[in-house]
XYZ file of C-alpha atoms in Angstrom:
618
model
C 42.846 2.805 -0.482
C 40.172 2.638 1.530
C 38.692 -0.480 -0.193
C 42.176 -2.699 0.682
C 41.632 -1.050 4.412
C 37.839 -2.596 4.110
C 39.188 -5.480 3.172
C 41.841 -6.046 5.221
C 40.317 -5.069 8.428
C 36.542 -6.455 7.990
C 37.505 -9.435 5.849
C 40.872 -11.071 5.352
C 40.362 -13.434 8.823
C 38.194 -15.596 6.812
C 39.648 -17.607 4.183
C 37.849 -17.154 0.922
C 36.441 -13.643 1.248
C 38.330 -11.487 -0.639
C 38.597 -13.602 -4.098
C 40.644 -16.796 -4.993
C 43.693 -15.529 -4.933
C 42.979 -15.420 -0.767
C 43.264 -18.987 -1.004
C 46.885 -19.297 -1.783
C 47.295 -18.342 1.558
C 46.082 -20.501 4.916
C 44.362 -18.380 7.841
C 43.974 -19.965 11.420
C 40.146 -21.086 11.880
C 38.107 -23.947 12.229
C 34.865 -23.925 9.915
C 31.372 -24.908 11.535
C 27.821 -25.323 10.524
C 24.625 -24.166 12.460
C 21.541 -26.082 10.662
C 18.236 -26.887 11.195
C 18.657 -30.662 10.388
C 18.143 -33.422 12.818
C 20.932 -35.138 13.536
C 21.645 -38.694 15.223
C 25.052 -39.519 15.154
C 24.803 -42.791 17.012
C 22.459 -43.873 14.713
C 23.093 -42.863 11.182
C 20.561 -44.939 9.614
C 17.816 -43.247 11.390
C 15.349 -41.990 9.229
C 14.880 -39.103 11.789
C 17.945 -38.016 9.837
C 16.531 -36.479 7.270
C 14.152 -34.785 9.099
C 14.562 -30.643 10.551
C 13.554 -29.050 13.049
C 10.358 -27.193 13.393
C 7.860 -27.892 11.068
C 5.969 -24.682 11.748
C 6.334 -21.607 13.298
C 3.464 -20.371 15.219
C 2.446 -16.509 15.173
C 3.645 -14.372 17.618
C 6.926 -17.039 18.489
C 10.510 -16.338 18.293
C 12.213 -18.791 16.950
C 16.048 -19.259 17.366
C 18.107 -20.040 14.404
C 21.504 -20.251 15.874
C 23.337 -19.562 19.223
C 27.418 -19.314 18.343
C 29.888 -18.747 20.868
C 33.048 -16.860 19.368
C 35.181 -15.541 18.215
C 34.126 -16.206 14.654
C 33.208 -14.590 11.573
C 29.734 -16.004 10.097
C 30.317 -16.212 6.172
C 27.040 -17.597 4.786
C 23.377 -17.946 5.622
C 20.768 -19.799 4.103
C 17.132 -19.851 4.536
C 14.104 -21.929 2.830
C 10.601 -21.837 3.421
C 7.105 -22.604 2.008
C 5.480 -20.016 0.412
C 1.916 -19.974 -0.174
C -0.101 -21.403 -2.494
C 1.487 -24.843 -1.152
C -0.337 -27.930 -0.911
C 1.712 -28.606 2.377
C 0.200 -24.976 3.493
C -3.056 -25.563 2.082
C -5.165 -26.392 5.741
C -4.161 -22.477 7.439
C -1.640 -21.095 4.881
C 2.341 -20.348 5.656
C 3.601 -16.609 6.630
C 5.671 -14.459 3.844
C 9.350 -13.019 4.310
C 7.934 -9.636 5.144
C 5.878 -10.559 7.809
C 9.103 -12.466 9.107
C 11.846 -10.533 10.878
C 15.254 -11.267 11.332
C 17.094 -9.734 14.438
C 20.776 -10.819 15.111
C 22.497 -9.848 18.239
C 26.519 -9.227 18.493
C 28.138 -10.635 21.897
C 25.337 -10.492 24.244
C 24.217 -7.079 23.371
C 20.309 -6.215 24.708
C 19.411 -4.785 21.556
C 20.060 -6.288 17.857
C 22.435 -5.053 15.349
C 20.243 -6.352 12.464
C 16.950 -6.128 11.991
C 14.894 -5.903 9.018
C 12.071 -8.477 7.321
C 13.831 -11.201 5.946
C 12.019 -10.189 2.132
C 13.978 -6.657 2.605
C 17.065 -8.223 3.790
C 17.472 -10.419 1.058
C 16.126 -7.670 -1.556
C 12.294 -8.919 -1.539
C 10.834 -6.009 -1.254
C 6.313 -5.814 -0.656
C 6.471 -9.655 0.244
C 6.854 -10.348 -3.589
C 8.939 -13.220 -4.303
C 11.622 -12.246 -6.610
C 14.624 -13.485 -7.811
C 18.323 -11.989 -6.778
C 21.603 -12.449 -8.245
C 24.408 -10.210 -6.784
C 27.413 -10.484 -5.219
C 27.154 -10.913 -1.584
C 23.119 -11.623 -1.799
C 21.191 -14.153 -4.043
C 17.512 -15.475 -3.735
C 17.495 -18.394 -6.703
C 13.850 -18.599 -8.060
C 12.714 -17.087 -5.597
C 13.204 -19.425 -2.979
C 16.765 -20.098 -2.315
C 17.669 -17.391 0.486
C 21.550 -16.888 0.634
C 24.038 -13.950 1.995
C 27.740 -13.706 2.172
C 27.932 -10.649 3.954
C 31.035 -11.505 6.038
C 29.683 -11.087 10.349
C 32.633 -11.413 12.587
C 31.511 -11.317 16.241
C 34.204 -11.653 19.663
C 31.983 -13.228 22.078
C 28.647 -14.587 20.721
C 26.567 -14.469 18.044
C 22.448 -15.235 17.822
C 20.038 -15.164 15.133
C 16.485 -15.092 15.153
C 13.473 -14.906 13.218
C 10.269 -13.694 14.914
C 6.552 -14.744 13.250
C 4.922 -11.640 13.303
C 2.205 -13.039 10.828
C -0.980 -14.034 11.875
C 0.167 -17.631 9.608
C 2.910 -20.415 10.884
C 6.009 -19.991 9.251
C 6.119 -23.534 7.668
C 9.520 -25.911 6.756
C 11.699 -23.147 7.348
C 15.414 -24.675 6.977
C 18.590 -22.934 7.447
C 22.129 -23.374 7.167
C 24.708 -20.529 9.128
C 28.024 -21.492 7.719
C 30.722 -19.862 10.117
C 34.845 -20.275 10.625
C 35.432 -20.687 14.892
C 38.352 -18.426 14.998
C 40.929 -17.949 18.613
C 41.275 -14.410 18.188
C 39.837 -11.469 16.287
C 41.907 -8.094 16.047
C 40.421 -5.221 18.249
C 39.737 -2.883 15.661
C 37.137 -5.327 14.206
C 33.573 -3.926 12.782
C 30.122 -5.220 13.272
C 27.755 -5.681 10.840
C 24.737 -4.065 11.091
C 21.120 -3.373 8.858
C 17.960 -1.960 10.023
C 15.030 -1.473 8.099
C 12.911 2.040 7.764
C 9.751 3.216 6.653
C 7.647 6.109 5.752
C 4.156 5.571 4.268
C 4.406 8.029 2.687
C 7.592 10.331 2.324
C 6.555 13.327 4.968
C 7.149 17.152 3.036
C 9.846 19.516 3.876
C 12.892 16.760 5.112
C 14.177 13.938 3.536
C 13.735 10.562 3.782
C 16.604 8.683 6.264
C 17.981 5.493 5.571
C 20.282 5.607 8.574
C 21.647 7.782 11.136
C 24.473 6.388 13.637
C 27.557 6.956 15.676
C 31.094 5.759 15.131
C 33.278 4.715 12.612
C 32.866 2.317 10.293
C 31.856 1.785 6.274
C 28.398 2.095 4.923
C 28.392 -0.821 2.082
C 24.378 -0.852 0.591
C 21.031 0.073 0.450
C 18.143 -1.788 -0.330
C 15.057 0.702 -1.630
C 11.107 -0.095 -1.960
C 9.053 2.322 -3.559
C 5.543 2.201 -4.335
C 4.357 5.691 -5.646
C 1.263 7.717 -5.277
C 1.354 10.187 -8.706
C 1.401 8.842 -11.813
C 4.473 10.707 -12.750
C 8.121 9.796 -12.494
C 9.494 9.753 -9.156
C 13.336 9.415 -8.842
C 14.462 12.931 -9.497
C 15.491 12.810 -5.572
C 19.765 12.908 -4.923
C 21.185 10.793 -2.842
C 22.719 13.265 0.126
C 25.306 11.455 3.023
C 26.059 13.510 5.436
C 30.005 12.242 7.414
C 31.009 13.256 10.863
C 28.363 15.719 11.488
C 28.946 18.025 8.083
C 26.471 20.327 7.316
C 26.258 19.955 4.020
C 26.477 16.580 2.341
C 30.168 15.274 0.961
C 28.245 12.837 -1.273
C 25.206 13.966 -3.269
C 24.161 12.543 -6.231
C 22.416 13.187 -9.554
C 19.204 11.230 -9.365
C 17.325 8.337 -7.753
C 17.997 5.985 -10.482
C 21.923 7.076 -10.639
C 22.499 5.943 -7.235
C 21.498 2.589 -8.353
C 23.459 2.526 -11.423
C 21.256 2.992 -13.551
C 20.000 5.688 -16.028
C 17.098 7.322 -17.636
C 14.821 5.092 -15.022
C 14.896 1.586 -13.293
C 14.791 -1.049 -15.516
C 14.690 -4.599 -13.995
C 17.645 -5.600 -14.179
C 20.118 -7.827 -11.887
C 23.936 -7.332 -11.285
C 26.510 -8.227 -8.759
C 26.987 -4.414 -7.253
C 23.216 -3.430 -8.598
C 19.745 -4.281 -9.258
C 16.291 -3.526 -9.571
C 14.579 -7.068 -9.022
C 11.064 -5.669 -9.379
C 8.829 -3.067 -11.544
C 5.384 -4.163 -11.347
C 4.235 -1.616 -14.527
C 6.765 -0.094 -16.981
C 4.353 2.546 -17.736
C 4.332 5.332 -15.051
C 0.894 4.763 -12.761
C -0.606 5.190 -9.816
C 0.768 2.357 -7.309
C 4.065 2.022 -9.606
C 6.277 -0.350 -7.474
C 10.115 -0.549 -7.316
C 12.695 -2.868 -5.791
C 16.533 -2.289 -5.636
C 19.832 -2.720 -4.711
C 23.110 -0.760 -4.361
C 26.057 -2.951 -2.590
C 28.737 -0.509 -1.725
C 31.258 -3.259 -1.453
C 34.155 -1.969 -4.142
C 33.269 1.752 -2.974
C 32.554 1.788 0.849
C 31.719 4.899 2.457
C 34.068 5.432 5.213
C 32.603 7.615 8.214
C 34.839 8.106 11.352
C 32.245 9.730 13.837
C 29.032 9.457 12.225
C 27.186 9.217 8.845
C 23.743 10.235 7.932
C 22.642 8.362 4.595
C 19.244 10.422 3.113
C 17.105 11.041 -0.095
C 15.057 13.620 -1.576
C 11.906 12.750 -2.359
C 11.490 14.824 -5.622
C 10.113 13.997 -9.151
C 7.842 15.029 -11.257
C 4.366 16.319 -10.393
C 1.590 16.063 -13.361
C -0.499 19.016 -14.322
C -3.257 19.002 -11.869
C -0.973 18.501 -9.248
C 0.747 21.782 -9.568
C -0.208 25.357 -9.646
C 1.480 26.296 -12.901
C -0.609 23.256 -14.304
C 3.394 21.986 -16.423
C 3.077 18.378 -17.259
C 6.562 18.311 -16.114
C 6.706 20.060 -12.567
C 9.807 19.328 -10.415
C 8.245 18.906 -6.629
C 8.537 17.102 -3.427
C 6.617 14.085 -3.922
C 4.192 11.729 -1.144
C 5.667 8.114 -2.716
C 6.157 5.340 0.027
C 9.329 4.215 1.195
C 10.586 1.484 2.665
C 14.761 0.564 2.775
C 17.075 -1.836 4.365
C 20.683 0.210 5.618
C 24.145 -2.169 5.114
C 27.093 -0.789 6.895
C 29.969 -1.955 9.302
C 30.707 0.169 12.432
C 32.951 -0.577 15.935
C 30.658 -0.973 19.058
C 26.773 -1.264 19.058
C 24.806 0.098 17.008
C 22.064 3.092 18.319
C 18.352 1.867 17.040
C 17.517 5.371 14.491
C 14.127 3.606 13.275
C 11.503 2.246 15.123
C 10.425 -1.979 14.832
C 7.618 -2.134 12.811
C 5.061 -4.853 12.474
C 3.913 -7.171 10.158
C 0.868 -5.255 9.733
C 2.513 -1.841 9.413
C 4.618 -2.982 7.041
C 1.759 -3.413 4.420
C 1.398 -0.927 2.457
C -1.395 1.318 2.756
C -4.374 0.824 -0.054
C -4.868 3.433 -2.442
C -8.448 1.764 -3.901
C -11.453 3.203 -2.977
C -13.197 1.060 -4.565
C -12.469 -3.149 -5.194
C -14.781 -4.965 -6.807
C -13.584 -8.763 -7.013
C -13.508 -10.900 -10.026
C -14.220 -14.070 -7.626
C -17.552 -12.465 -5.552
C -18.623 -11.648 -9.677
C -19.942 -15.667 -10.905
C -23.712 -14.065 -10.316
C -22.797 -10.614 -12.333
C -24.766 -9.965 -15.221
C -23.423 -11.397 -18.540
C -23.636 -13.690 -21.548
C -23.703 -17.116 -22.197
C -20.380 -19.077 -21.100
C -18.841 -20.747 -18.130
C -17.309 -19.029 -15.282
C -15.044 -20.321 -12.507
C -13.007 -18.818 -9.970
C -9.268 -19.483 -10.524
C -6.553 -19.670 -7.886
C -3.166 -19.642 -8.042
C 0.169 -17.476 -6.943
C -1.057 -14.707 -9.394
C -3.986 -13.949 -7.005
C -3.167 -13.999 -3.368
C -4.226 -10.652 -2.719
C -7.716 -11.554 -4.056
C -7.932 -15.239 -3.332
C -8.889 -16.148 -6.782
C -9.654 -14.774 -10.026
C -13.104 -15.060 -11.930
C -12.506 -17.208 -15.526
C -15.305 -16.247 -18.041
C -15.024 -18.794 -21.208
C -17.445 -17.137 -23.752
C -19.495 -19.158 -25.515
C -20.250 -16.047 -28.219
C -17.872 -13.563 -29.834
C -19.541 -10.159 -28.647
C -19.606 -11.284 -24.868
C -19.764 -9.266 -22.055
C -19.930 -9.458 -18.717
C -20.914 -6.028 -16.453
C -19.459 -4.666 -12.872
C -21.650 -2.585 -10.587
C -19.451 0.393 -9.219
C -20.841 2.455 -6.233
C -18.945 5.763 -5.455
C -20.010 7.226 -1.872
C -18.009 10.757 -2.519
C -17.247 12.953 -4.612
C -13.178 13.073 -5.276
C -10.985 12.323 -7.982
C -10.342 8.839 -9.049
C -8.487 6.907 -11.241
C -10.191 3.750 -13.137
C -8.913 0.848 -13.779
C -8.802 -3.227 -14.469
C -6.916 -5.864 -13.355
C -6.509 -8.746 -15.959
C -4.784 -12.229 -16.759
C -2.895 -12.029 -19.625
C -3.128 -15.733 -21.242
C -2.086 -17.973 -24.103
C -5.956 -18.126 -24.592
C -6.709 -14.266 -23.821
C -9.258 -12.549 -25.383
C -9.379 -8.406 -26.807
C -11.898 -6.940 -24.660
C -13.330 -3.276 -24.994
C -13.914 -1.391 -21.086
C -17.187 0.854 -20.891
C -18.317 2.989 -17.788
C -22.481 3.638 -18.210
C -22.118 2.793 -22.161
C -19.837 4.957 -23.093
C -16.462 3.272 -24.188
C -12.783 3.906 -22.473
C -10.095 4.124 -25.163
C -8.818 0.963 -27.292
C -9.479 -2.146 -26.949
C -7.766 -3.936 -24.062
C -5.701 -7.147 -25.643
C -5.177 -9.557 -22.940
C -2.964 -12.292 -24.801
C -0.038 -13.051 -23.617
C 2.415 -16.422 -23.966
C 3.854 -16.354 -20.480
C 1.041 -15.610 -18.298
C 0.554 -12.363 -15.445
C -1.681 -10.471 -14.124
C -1.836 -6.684 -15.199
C -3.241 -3.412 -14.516
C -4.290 -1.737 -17.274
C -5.338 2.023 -16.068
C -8.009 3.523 -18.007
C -9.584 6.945 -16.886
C -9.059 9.594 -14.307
C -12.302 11.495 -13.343
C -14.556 12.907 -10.692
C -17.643 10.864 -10.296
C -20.473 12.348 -8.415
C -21.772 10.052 -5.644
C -23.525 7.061 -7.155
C -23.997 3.247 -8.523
C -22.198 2.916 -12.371
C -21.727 -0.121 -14.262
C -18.406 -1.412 -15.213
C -18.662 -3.119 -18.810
C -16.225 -5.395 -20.893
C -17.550 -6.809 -24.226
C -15.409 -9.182 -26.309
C -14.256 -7.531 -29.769
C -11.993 -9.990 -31.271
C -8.592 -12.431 -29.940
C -5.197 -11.811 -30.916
C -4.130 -13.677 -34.003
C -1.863 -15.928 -31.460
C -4.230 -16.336 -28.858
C -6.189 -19.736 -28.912
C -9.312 -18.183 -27.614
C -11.095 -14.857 -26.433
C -11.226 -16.062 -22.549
C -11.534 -13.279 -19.726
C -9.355 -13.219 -16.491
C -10.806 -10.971 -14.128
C -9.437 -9.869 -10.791
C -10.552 -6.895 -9.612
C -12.311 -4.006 -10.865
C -10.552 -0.717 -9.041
C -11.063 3.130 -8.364
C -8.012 4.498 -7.125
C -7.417 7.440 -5.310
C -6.118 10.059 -7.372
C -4.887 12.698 -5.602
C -4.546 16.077 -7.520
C -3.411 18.518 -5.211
C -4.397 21.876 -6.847
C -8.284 22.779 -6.737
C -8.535 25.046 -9.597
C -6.948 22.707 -12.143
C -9.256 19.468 -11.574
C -10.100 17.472 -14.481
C -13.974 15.790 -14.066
C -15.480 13.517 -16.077
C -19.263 12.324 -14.756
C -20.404 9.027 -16.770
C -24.040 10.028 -16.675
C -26.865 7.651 -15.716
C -28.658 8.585 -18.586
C -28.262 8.958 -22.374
C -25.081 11.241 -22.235
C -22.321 11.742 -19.885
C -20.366 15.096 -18.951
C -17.169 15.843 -18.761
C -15.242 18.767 -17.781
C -11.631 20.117 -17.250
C -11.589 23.252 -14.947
C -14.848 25.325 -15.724
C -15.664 23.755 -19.347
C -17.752 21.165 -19.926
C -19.143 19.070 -22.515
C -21.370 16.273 -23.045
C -20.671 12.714 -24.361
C -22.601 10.113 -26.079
C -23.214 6.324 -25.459
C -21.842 6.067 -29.177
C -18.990 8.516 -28.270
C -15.297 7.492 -26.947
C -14.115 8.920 -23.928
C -10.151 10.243 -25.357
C -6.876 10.294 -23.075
C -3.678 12.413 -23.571
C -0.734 10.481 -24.676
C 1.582 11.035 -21.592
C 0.741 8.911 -18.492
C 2.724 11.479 -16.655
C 0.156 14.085 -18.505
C -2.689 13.101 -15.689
C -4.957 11.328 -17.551
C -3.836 7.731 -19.074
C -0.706 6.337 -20.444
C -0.224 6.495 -24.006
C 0.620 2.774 -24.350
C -0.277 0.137 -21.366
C 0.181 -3.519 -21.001
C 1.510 -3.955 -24.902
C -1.813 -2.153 -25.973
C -1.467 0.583 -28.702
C -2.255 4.006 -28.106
C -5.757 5.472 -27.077
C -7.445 6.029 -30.750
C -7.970 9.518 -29.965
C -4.128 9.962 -28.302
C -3.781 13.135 -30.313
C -6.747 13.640 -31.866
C -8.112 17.197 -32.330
C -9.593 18.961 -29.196
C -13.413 19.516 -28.937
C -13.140 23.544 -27.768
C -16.580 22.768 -26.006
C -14.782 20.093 -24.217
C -11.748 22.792 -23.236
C -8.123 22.086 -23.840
C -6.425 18.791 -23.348
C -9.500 16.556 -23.280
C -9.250 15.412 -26.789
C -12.721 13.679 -27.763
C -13.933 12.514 -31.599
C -17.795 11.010 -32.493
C -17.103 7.952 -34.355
C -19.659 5.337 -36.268
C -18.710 2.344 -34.546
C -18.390 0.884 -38.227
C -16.092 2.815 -39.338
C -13.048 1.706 -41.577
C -10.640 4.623 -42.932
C -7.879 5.810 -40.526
C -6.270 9.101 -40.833
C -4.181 10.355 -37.840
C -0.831 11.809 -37.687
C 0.440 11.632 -33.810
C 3.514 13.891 -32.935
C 4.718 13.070 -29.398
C 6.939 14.892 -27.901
C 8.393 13.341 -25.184
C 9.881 16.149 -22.500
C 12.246 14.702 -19.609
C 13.464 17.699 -17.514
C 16.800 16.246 -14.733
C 18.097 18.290 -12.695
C 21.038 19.395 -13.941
C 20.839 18.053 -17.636
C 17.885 18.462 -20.057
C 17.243 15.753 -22.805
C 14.397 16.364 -25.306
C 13.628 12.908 -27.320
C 10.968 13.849 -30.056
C 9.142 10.816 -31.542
C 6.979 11.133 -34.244
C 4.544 8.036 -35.410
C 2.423 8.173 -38.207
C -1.098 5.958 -38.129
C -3.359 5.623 -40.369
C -6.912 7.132 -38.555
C -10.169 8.733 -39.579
C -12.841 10.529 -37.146
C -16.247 10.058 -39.076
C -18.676 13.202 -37.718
């Protein structure tokens, strides 16, 4: 019932909205265009008429977009700009949609109804470029910005978008597509978003996505999330609290229920729900998220107030919880950033701060970055290095290209830790047509398989390798060419950065070390036991990324060779390590992993058994 009301109340002045079978039937209005063309009317030969307005956007300036004077309902906007790299941005670069906000103000009003970054708004979440198709937002290839949220306003409507970049915003063109009406009925809503953050989720209250007054519909949610454990995150319900309840009417079942989906976010894109963006399908450190829920067909009606919120709960991994379970259900430290979609009468009460361009950027986790471009003077072999550039590396500026002249290259990165903490280690790569298989060592000793870095439809990719304590010191940072995929045309190296992340176990008693030693042998440790390793020894990992130590299978790699290979008791439990001659042939190994996934409310167990052939020569 309440979806007809939605419609009829919100929607049915405009001519179109509510499907084709609205246009069987005429509506009073007059439909109008705000653009950013030029336009000489007098002269329509003029070349001038092809150009728009603004070729840049300096930082710091407000820039108007349209001024309307109603009534009218706004029915589509649509927004272009260059995105860097750009040849026509080459000189001082061009500004991204998150460092762009977009304020709209209804009828005069001091303060705006919407504001968010324009990414967020249009479900471009960490100033990633993605793709969108839904049903009242789409972003085509990433650069086509368009919205049919329907915006009826009585008196006047303006839209802005404020540079808060230190960049120009360059060629940005839009069209606001609106229907001049004579009257609007009094009981019309606004529409309203505002955007929130917390970097990261703060313990002991959930995280709000909106609080306000009044009555109205809330209608979607847009949801960043970039976490900081390598477990899963989205165990958190959904809890909306309406007219000042004390205990939620709505709460839901999961993080990944809310947006339709199940057993995790997949990327995926649908007209009521998406996830646009998962940077890693293995669970890491720095796991990002992006995505939608449009509560169009199922608005949430509120008639005094509504508070939308989430839990922040998921797993914890073992060293992150006193009980040391793999699978501990806890409040989690993630980072969250959302866009709130609702209808209400009157203005809207500002429940979130505005946040710059520069807060908006999520906080690094790396304590450590060695760039691949500041490495064309590293140690190595014979071969020719470059620095690359390109839209894969505009965090780093440019990647280094190593083309091997010898099979068993190598090249080496100096690491310098200045405290003692736990980190995570790990290597960011190109995967290419032309990618080589390339074997990571930290002081000689080497870090699980191999890492394969072909690929047909090149990206860039983390592949996360060790978690350890390293005492205060320089290390060295090795990859040595093994072999090329049997597609790949050659065994070239991609490098972009060389990382230690921050870890962050949160329970003393159950840290995990592991010291690669400056000299012949290297220690390692879990909890008081300790043993020693090798140059000609393997550093193992546990099979479960959410285990603490490294994901069984990463970036299309198989499984660490020692995933479930027996435990050295000198080494204490759960740090599995083997001696192997580096020659050696015959494989033996049986691996039986079972796969645990505790909900909340519902228990699955998923066993998966593999069999590989694997022997561990003494």
């Amino acid at each position: 019932m309440h979806r007809w009301i939605l419609a009829a109340v919100l929607l049915a002045p405009c001519a179109g909205e509510a499907g084709l079978s609205e246009l069987l039937r005429w509506e009073e209005g007059r439909s109008m265009r705000a653009g950013s063309n030029v336009w000489y009317p007098d002269d329509l030969h003029n070349i001038r008429n092809n150009w728009d307005r603004e070729d840049r956007i300096e930082p710091g300036v407000t820039y108007t977009l349209a001024e309307l004077q109603g009534p009218g309902i706004i029915t589509h906007m649509w927004f272009t700009f260059l995105h860097e790299p750009h040849v026509w941005a080459a000189t001082d670069g061009a500004a991204n949609h998150q460092e762009m906000l977009l304020r709209i103000y209804w009828d005069g009003r001091p303060h705006p109804d919407v504001e968010a970054p324009v990414g967020d708004f249009f479900a471009n979440c960490f100033g990633r470029r993605m793709e969108v198709i839904s049903q009242p937002v789409i972003v085509e290839d990433a650069d086509s910005y368009n919205c049919w949220w329907k915006m009826p306003f009585k008196k006047s409507a303006r839209i802005e978008i404020v540079n808060q970049s230190k960049k120009p915003i360059r060629k940005l063109y839009s069209n606001i597509d609106w229907i001049k009406k004579k009257s609007l009925p009094k009981d019309t809503l606004y529409f309203c978003a505002r955007y929130r953050q917390e970097y990261p989720a703060v313990n002991g209250r959930d995280y709000l996505v909106l609080e306000t007054e009044g009555k109205g519909y809330y209608v979607g949610t847009v949801m960043a999330v970039r976490t900081r454990s390598p477990a899963w995150f989205g165990e958190g319900d959904e809890k909306i609290y309406i007219d000042g309840e004390e205990l939620p009417s709505i709460r839901g079942t999961g993080t990944e229920d809310y947006f339709l989906s199940a057993w995790g976010l997949k990327e995926n894109l649908m007209p009521y729900f998406g996830v646009p963006y998962v940077n890693n399908p293995m669970r890491i450190i720095g796991q990002k998220y992006c995505a939608y829920r449009w509560h169009t067909e199922d608005p949430i009606v509120f008639s005094k107030s509504i508070k939308v919120t989430f839990e922040h709960f998921g797993w914890i991994s073992g060293d992150e919880n006193k009980e040391n379970r793999p699978h501990s259900w806890n409040e989690r430290e993630d980072d969250y950033a959302t866009v709130a979609f609702w209808y209400q009468d009157g203005p809207s009460k500002p429940f979130a701060p505005t946040t710059t361009a520069e807060e908006r950027k999520l906080p690094s986790l790396d304590r450590v970055v060695v760039w691949g471009k500041d490495l064309r003077g590293a140690e190595r072999s014979a071969g020719r290095v470059r620095v690359e550039t390109g839209a894969l590396y505009l965090e780093s500026g440019g990647q280094l290209h190593f083309s091997p002249r010898d099979e068993d290259a190598f090249i080496e990165v100096p690491l310098e830790v200045a405290r003692k903490e736990p980190l995570r280690l790990m290597v960011e790569l190109s995967r290419t047509p032309d990618g080589g298989v390339w074997q990571p060592y930290l002081n000689g000793v080497p870090i699980g398989e191999p890492l394969d870095t072909y690929r047909a439809d090149p990206d860039l990719w983390e592949f996360h390798l060790m978690d350890f304590w390293p005492d205060p010191g320089k290390y060295t940072f090795k990859l040595v060419c093994v072999g090329r995929n049997k597609a790949s045309d050659g065994n070239t190296l991609g490098l972009n950065s060389v990382r230690l992340r921050e870890r962050r176990p949160r329970v003393a008693a159950s840290r995990l070390h592991c010291k690669a030693g400056t000299g012949a042998r290297s220690r390692c440790s879990i909890g008081k036991t300790s043993c020693s390793l090798s140059p000609g020894e393997r550093v193992g990992v546990r099979g479960s990324g959410s285990a603490g130590i490294l994901p069984a299978r990463v970036g299309g790699v198989s499984p660490p060779r020692f995933a479930a290979a027996p435990t050295n008791k000198a080494c204490g439990s759960g740090f599995p390590r083997t001696r192997l001659r580096a020659r050696a042939r015959s494989r033996l190994r049986i691996v039986i992993v079972v796969h645990y996934r505790e909900v909340f409310r519902r228990v699955a167990i998923i066993f998966r058994i593999n069999l590989v052939v694997h022997s561990a020569v003494p």
